[in-house]
Coordinates of C-alpha atoms and ligand atoms in Angstrom, one line a residue:
M1 CA -62.8 33.6 7.5
K2 CA -62.4 31.8 10.9
I3 CA -61.0 28.4 10.1
M4 CA -60.1 25.5 12.4
V5 CA -57.7 22.7 11.3
I6 CA -57.8 19.4 13.3
G7 CA -54.5 17.7 13.6
G8 CA -51.0 18.6 14.6
G9 CA -48.3 17.4 12.2
G10 CA -46.4 18.3 9.0
R11 CA -49.5 17.7 6.9
E12 CA -51.6 20.2 8.9
H13 CA -48.7 22.7 8.7
A14 CA -48.6 22.3 4.9
I15 CA -52.4 22.8 4.7
I16 CA -52.1 26.0 6.8
K17 CA -49.2 27.4 4.8
K18 CA -51.0 26.8 1.5
I19 CA -54.2 28.5 2.7
R20 CA -52.1 31.5 3.8
Q21 CA -50.7 31.7 0.3
G22 CA -54.2 31.9 -1.2
K23 CA -56.7 34.7 -1.4
G24 CA -58.2 36.4 1.6
E25 CA -57.2 37.1 5.2
H26 CA -58.1 34.3 7.6
E27 CA -58.0 33.7 11.3
I28 CA -56.6 30.1 11.5
Y29 CA -56.7 27.9 14.6
C30 CA -55.0 24.5 14.8
L31 CA -56.2 21.8 17.3
P32 CA -53.8 20.9 18.8
G33 CA -51.2 22.1 16.1
N34 CA -47.6 22.3 17.2
A35 CA -45.2 24.9 18.3
G36 CA -43.6 25.2 14.9
M37 CA -46.8 26.7 13.4
A38 CA -46.7 29.7 15.7
G39 CA -47.2 32.9 13.6
E40 CA -49.2 30.9 11.0
A41 CA -52.0 29.5 13.2
T42 CA -53.1 29.8 16.8
C43 CA -52.6 26.5 18.4
I44 CA -55.3 25.3 20.9
D45 CA -54.5 22.6 23.5
I46 CA -57.3 20.3 22.4
K47 CA -56.4 16.8 21.1
A48 CA -57.7 15.6 17.7
K49 CA -59.7 12.8 19.4
E50 CA -61.5 15.1 21.9
I51 CA -64.5 15.6 19.7
D52 CA -66.8 17.1 22.4
K53 CA -64.1 19.8 23.1
I54 CA -63.6 20.4 19.4
V55 CA -67.3 21.0 18.9
E56 CA -67.5 23.3 22.0
F57 CA -64.5 25.3 20.8
A58 CA -66.0 25.7 17.3
R59 CA -69.3 27.0 18.8
E60 CA -67.8 29.3 21.4
N61 CA -65.4 30.9 18.8
G62 CA -67.7 31.3 15.8
I63 CA -65.7 28.9 13.6
E64 CA -66.9 29.2 10.0
Y65 CA -65.1 26.3 8.5
A66 CA -63.3 23.2 9.8
I67 CA -60.7 21.1 8.1
V68 CA -60.5 17.7 9.7
A69 CA -57.2 16.4 8.5
Q70 CA -56.5 13.4 10.7
D71 CA -57.9 9.9 10.5
D72 CA -59.0 9.3 14.1
P73 CA -61.4 12.3 14.4
L74 CA -62.8 11.5 11.0
A75 CA -63.5 7.9 12.1
L76 CA -65.0 9.2 15.4
G77 CA -67.5 11.3 13.5
C78 CA -66.0 14.8 14.0
V79 CA -67.5 16.0 10.7
D80 CA -71.0 14.7 11.6
R81 CA -70.8 16.4 15.0
L82 CA -69.6 19.7 13.6
N83 CA -72.2 19.6 10.9
E84 CA -74.9 19.1 13.5
V85 CA -74.0 22.4 15.1
G86 CA -73.9 24.2 11.7
V87 CA -70.1 24.2 11.1
P88 CA -69.3 23.2 7.5
C89 CA -66.3 20.9 7.1
F90 CA -63.6 19.6 4.7
G91 CA -63.6 15.9 5.3
P92 CA -65.9 12.8 5.1
T93 CA -68.6 11.7 7.5
A94 CA -67.8 8.7 9.8
K95 CA -69.8 6.5 7.4
A96 CA -67.7 7.6 4.4
A97 CA -64.5 7.5 6.5
E98 CA -65.0 3.8 6.9
I99 CA -63.2 3.5 3.5
E100 CA -60.1 3.9 5.7
S101 CA -61.2 3.0 9.2
S102 CA -62.5 -0.5 8.1
K103 CA -60.2 -2.5 5.9
V104 CA -63.1 -5.1 5.6
F105 CA -65.5 -2.4 4.4
A106 CA -62.9 -1.2 1.8
K107 CA -62.1 -4.7 0.5
N108 CA -65.8 -5.7 0.3
L109 CA -66.6 -2.4 -1.6
M110 CA -63.9 -3.1 -4.1
K111 CA -65.1 -6.7 -4.6
K112 CA -68.7 -5.6 -5.0
Y113 CA -67.9 -2.9 -7.6
G114 CA -65.1 -4.7 -9.5
I115 CA -62.3 -2.3 -8.5
P116 CA -58.9 -4.0 -8.9
T117 CA -57.3 -5.1 -5.7
S118 CA -55.6 -8.2 -4.3
E119 CA -57.5 -11.4 -3.4
Y120 CA -58.4 -11.6 0.3
E121 CA -60.3 -13.4 3.1
V122 CA -61.9 -11.8 6.2
F123 CA -61.7 -13.4 9.6
D124 CA -63.6 -12.5 12.8
N125 CA -62.2 -15.4 14.7
S126 CA -58.5 -16.1 15.4
K127 CA -58.8 -19.9 15.3
K128 CA -60.1 -19.8 11.7
A129 CA -57.4 -17.2 10.7
L130 CA -54.7 -19.4 12.3
K131 CA -56.0 -22.5 10.4
Y132 CA -56.1 -20.5 7.1
V133 CA -52.4 -19.5 7.3
K134 CA -51.3 -23.1 7.7
T135 CA -51.9 -23.7 4.0
A136 CA -51.4 -20.1 2.6
K137 CA -48.9 -19.2 0.0
Y138 CA -46.2 -16.9 1.4
P139 CA -45.6 -14.0 1.7
I140 CA -49.1 -12.9 2.7
V141 CA -50.4 -9.6 4.1
I142 CA -52.3 -9.5 7.4
K143 CA -54.3 -6.3 8.2
A144 CA -56.1 -5.3 11.3
D145 CA -59.6 -4.1 10.3
G146 CA -59.5 -0.8 12.1
L147 CA -57.2 2.1 12.6
A148 CA -53.9 1.2 14.2
L149 CA -51.6 4.2 14.0
G150 CA -50.3 3.0 10.6
K151 CA -48.9 -0.2 12.3
G152 CA -51.8 -2.6 11.5
V153 CA -50.2 -4.2 8.4
T154 CA -47.8 -7.2 8.6
I155 CA -46.2 -8.8 5.6
A156 CA -45.7 -12.3 6.9
Q157 CA -42.9 -14.3 5.2
N158 CA -43.8 -17.6 6.8
E159 CA -46.4 -19.3 9.0
K160 CA -44.6 -18.3 12.2
E161 CA -44.8 -14.6 11.3
A162 CA -48.4 -14.9 10.3
V163 CA -49.3 -16.7 13.5
D164 CA -47.5 -14.0 15.6
A165 CA -49.4 -11.2 13.8
I166 CA -52.8 -12.9 14.2
V167 CA -52.2 -13.6 17.8
S168 CA -51.0 -10.1 18.6
V169 CA -53.9 -8.4 16.7
M170 CA -56.8 -10.7 17.5
E171 CA -55.9 -12.3 20.8
T172 CA -53.5 -9.9 22.6
K173 CA -55.4 -7.0 21.0
V174 CA -52.4 -4.7 20.6
F175 CA -54.7 -2.4 18.6
G176 CA -57.7 -2.8 20.8
E177 CA -61.1 -3.2 19.0
S178 CA -59.3 -2.5 15.7
G179 CA -58.2 -6.1 15.8
N180 CA -61.7 -7.7 16.1
K181 CA -61.4 -8.7 12.5
V182 CA -58.4 -9.2 10.1
V183 CA -58.1 -9.2 6.4
I184 CA -55.6 -11.7 5.0
E185 CA -54.6 -10.9 1.5
E186 CA -52.4 -11.9 -1.4
F187 CA -49.0 -10.1 -1.5
M188 CA -48.6 -7.8 -4.5
E189 CA -45.4 -6.6 -6.1
G190 CA -44.6 -3.4 -8.0
P191 CA -43.9 0.3 -7.5
E192 CA -46.3 2.1 -5.2
V193 CA -48.0 5.4 -6.2
S194 CA -50.0 7.7 -3.9
V195 CA -52.8 9.7 -5.6
L196 CA -54.7 12.2 -3.4
S197 CA -57.8 13.6 -4.8
F198 CA -60.4 16.3 -4.1
C199 CA -63.9 14.9 -4.0
D200 CA -67.3 16.5 -3.5
G201 CA -69.4 13.3 -3.4
K202 CA -69.9 13.1 -7.1
T203 CA -67.0 14.8 -8.9
I204 CA -63.4 13.7 -8.2
V205 CA -60.3 15.7 -9.2
P206 CA -57.0 13.8 -8.7
M207 CA -54.0 15.8 -7.6
V208 CA -50.5 15.4 -8.8
S209 CA -49.2 11.8 -8.0
S210 CA -46.5 11.2 -5.4
M211 CA -44.3 8.5 -3.9
D212 CA -43.8 7.9 -0.2
H213 CA -40.8 6.2 1.4
K214 CA -42.2 4.2 4.3
R215 CA -39.2 2.3 5.6
A216 CA -37.0 4.0 8.2
Y217 CA -33.6 3.4 6.4
D218 CA -32.0 3.7 3.0
G219 CA -32.8 1.1 0.4
D220 CA -36.3 0.5 1.9
N221 CA -34.8 -1.3 4.9
G222 CA -35.8 -1.1 8.6
P223 CA -39.2 -0.8 10.2
N224 CA -42.3 0.8 8.6
T225 CA -42.7 4.5 9.6
G226 CA -45.4 7.1 8.9
G227 CA -43.2 8.1 5.9
M228 CA -39.6 9.3 5.7
G229 CA -39.9 11.5 2.6
T230 CA -41.8 11.9 -0.6
I231 CA -41.5 13.1 -4.2
A232 CA -44.0 14.3 -6.7
P233 CA -44.9 13.6 -9.4
N234 CA -44.3 9.9 -9.3
P235 CA -42.7 8.7 -12.6
F236 CA -44.4 5.2 -12.3
Y237 CA -47.7 7.0 -12.7
T238 CA -47.3 7.3 -16.5
P239 CA -50.1 8.8 -18.6
E240 CA -51.2 5.2 -19.5
V241 CA -51.3 4.1 -15.9
Q242 CA -53.1 7.3 -14.9
R243 CA -55.8 6.7 -17.6
E244 CA -56.3 3.1 -16.4
C245 CA -56.4 4.2 -12.7
E246 CA -58.9 7.0 -13.4
E247 CA -61.2 4.7 -15.4
K248 CA -61.0 1.5 -13.4
I249 CA -60.3 2.7 -9.8
I250 CA -60.7 6.4 -9.1
K251 CA -64.1 7.2 -10.8
P252 CA -65.6 3.8 -9.9
T253 CA -64.7 4.3 -6.2
V254 CA -66.5 7.7 -5.9
E255 CA -69.5 6.2 -7.7
A256 CA -69.4 3.1 -5.4
M257 CA -69.4 5.3 -2.3
R258 CA -72.3 7.3 -3.7
K259 CA -74.3 4.2 -4.5
E260 CA -73.7 2.9 -1.0
G261 CA -75.2 6.0 0.5
R262 CA -71.9 7.2 1.8
P263 CA -70.9 10.0 -0.6
F264 CA -67.3 10.9 -0.1
K265 CA -66.4 14.6 0.5
G266 CA -62.9 15.8 1.3
C267 CA -59.6 14.2 0.2
L268 CA -59.7 10.6 -0.9
Y269 CA -56.3 9.0 -1.0
F270 CA -55.6 6.1 -3.3
G271 CA -52.6 3.9 -2.3
L272 CA -51.9 2.1 -5.6
M273 CA -49.5 -0.5 -6.8
V274 CA -48.5 -0.9 -10.4
T275 CA -48.4 -4.7 -10.7
K276 CA -47.6 -6.8 -13.7
D277 CA -51.4 -7.3 -14.0
G278 CA -52.1 -3.6 -14.0
P279 CA -52.7 -1.0 -11.2
K280 CA -54.4 -2.2 -8.1
V281 CA -55.6 -0.6 -4.8
V282 CA -53.4 -1.4 -1.8
E283 CA -55.4 0.9 0.5
Y284 CA -57.7 3.9 0.7
N285 CA -57.2 6.7 3.2
C286 CA -60.0 9.2 4.0
R287 CA -57.6 12.2 4.3
F288 CA -54.5 13.8 3.0
G289 CA -51.4 11.7 3.3
D290 CA -48.5 12.6 5.5
P291 CA -45.9 13.4 4.1
E292 CA -47.5 13.3 0.6
T293 CA -49.3 16.6 1.3
Q294 CA -45.9 18.2 1.9
V295 CA -45.0 17.7 -1.8
V296 CA -48.4 17.8 -3.4
L297 CA -49.6 21.1 -2.0
P298 CA -46.5 23.1 -2.9
L299 CA -47.2 22.2 -6.5
L300 CA -50.8 23.4 -6.3
E301 CA -51.2 26.7 -8.2
S302 CA -55.0 27.2 -7.5
D303 CA -56.5 28.5 -4.2
L304 CA -56.6 25.6 -1.7
L305 CA -59.4 27.0 0.5
E306 CA -61.6 27.7 -2.6
I307 CA -61.2 24.0 -3.7
M308 CA -61.9 22.8 -0.1
L309 CA -65.0 24.8 0.1
A310 CA -66.1 23.4 -3.3
T311 CA -65.8 19.9 -2.0
T312 CA -68.1 20.8 0.9
N313 CA -70.6 22.7 -1.4
G314 CA -70.6 20.2 -4.2
T315 CA -69.2 22.6 -6.8
L316 CA -65.9 21.0 -7.6
D317 CA -66.9 20.6 -11.3
K318 CA -66.9 24.4 -11.5
T319 CA -63.7 25.0 -9.6
E320 CA -60.2 25.4 -11.0
V321 CA -57.7 22.9 -9.7
R322 CA -54.3 23.5 -11.4
F323 CA -50.9 22.0 -10.6
S324 CA -47.5 23.2 -11.8
N325 CA -45.4 21.0 -14.0
K326 CA -42.5 21.2 -11.6
S327 CA -41.2 18.6 -9.2
A328 CA -41.1 18.5 -5.4
C329 CA -39.1 16.5 -2.8
C330 CA -39.7 16.4 1.0
V331 CA -37.0 14.9 3.3
V332 CA -38.1 14.1 6.8
L333 CA -35.7 14.7 9.7
A334 CA -36.5 12.2 12.5
S335 CA -35.3 11.4 16.0
Q336 CA -32.8 8.5 16.1
G337 CA -34.6 5.4 17.1
Y338 CA -37.9 6.3 15.5
P339 CA -40.3 4.6 15.0
V340 CA -39.5 2.5 18.1
K341 CA -37.9 4.5 20.9
Y342 CA -36.4 7.9 20.8
E343 CA -35.4 10.9 23.0
K344 CA -37.1 14.2 23.0
G345 CA -36.3 17.8 24.1
Y346 CA -33.4 18.7 21.9
S347 CA -33.1 22.3 20.5
I348 CA -33.8 22.6 16.8
F349 CA -31.9 25.1 14.6
V350 CA -33.5 26.1 11.3
P351 CA -31.8 28.9 9.3
D352 CA -34.2 31.9 8.8
D353 CA -33.9 31.8 5.0
I354 CA -35.3 28.2 4.7
K355 CA -38.1 28.5 7.2
D356 CA -40.7 28.7 4.5
N357 CA -39.6 25.3 3.2
V358 CA -40.1 23.6 6.6
Y359 CA -43.2 21.8 7.8
F360 CA -43.0 21.1 11.5
A361 CA -44.4 17.9 13.1
G362 CA -43.0 16.5 16.4
V363 CA -41.9 19.7 18.0
A364 CA -42.7 21.7 21.2
S365 CA -41.7 24.9 22.8
D366 CA -39.5 24.9 25.8
H367 CA -39.0 28.4 27.4
G368 CA -39.6 29.9 24.0
E369 CA -37.2 27.6 22.2
L370 CA -38.3 25.0 19.6
V371 CA -37.3 21.5 20.8
T372 CA -37.9 18.0 19.5
N373 CA -41.0 16.3 20.8
G374 CA -41.7 13.3 18.5
G375 CA -40.3 10.8 16.1
R376 CA -40.8 12.6 12.8
V377 CA -39.7 16.1 13.8
L378 CA -40.0 18.1 10.6
G379 CA -40.0 17.8 6.8
V380 CA -38.1 20.1 4.4
T381 CA -39.6 20.5 0.9
T382 CA -38.3 22.3 -2.2
V383 CA -39.7 22.7 -5.6
A384 CA -37.6 22.8 -8.8
D385 CA -38.0 22.4 -12.6
D386 CA -37.0 18.7 -12.4
L387 CA -36.9 16.0 -9.8
K388 CA -33.1 15.7 -9.7
S389 CA -32.8 19.4 -8.8
A390 CA -35.6 19.2 -6.2
I391 CA -33.9 16.3 -4.5
K392 CA -30.6 18.0 -4.5
K393 CA -32.0 21.2 -3.1
S394 CA -34.0 19.5 -0.4
Y395 CA -31.0 17.6 0.9
K396 CA -28.9 20.8 0.8
Y397 CA -31.5 22.5 3.0
A398 CA -32.0 19.5 5.2
K399 CA -28.3 19.4 6.0
R400 CA -28.5 23.0 7.3
I401 CA -31.1 22.1 9.9
S402 CA -29.7 20.6 13.1
F403 CA -30.8 19.0 16.3
R404 CA -29.1 16.3 18.5
K405 CA -29.7 12.7 17.6
S406 CA -31.4 13.4 14.3
F407 CA -31.4 11.1 11.2
M408 CA -32.8 11.1 7.7
R409 CA -32.8 8.8 4.8
T410 CA -30.3 9.8 2.2
D411 CA -32.1 8.2 -0.8
I412 CA -35.5 9.9 -1.0
G413 CA -36.4 10.1 -4.6
A414 CA -33.5 7.8 -5.8
K415 CA -35.9 5.1 -7.1
A416 CA -38.0 7.6 -8.9
L417 CA -34.9 9.3 -10.5
N418 CA -33.6 5.9 -11.5
A419 CA -36.9 5.1 -13.3
L420 CA -36.9 8.5 -15.0
E421 CA -33.3 8.1 -16.2
N422 CA -33.8 4.5 -17.4
N423 CA -36.8 5.6 -19.5
Q424 CA -34.9 8.4 -21.2
Ligands
LIG501 N1 -48.0 8.4 4.0 C1 -49.0 7.5 4.2 C2 -50.2 8.0 4.9 O1 -50.4 9.1 5.1 O2 -51.0 7.1 5.4

């Protein structure tokens, strides 16, 4: 099959590797992809937001299936446009993708259908938002309505921080139109769980749970990043929590989207928090998480492409989705200074015997040599019988990879392991 993947990071590399492990021979293109995928996919120099060029490429090259993995093209209607020219896709339409691309839509959906989430208010006017935060109980969470490269959420500890966030989002417009509205919501506490799920518009099949580590430095310190590492399964997603989430959150969300005339197809990501009042939704994403995908897909035993096609064709209820009982850990190697300011262009050394465990992200080719080209450079994932062994092995492998001015967190999985050990 001729397949095209839209995106260019570690998540897309993990999707491509997994498809390659399944049945059948495929011709895979990645737009734009990255230099670390060479050999596994043909990278095409078209950016994920260049929808016209993506559609043209698909038509000219007889693409039979498109996997739209990144949030921006989904929000821009890449799936709708490809469907119009007869290319079937993995991923939601723009209307369904609003579950991620509009925080206001997502919160109103949850309120309407009684899906547990934090209390909130919506503002389309900075003056009213600024007045509201004068009397708010701190900390509070301020979210830009639209996509903001993962930087649109501020946890304000006091009025000054809240005012700064509102001014920069709604008045200075640091995220452009994404800041036309804000959601101001109650701060929740508890362990976070990511649950990615395959969805065909009516049937939803959750994947193994995972835990992201969003802060840059050990002990959950430093600025928020796209994710510095992940583990799966997440020990805070106990069988009881899982049952409650499936009954009160996961199934009702799919049903709500269907009732709203926006049936969701693709990967629906539930960002959950296990609060003292039960599990609640922190956020939805309309796509695979990054770097959650890099621990979830290595545990998938069934054929990924078959499952993806079933989400498109509405046959997920007849398709096998089986995960192994093992554990996985992904450690991200980043450029020093990420997520703020960092240097690029340093040679990357990865020993041959661990190449299969590496998912490349911010890399480029310089005269045939792989060099750093982004903040999150790569992730290294291993799978083992238990979480402790997976963490140990991933760090052992990560330490064998080198490039100048690299850094990684040294405590990926520590909180999860602690939880497991305290329960035993
Ligand atoms: N790891 C969080 C995300 O993909 O949004």
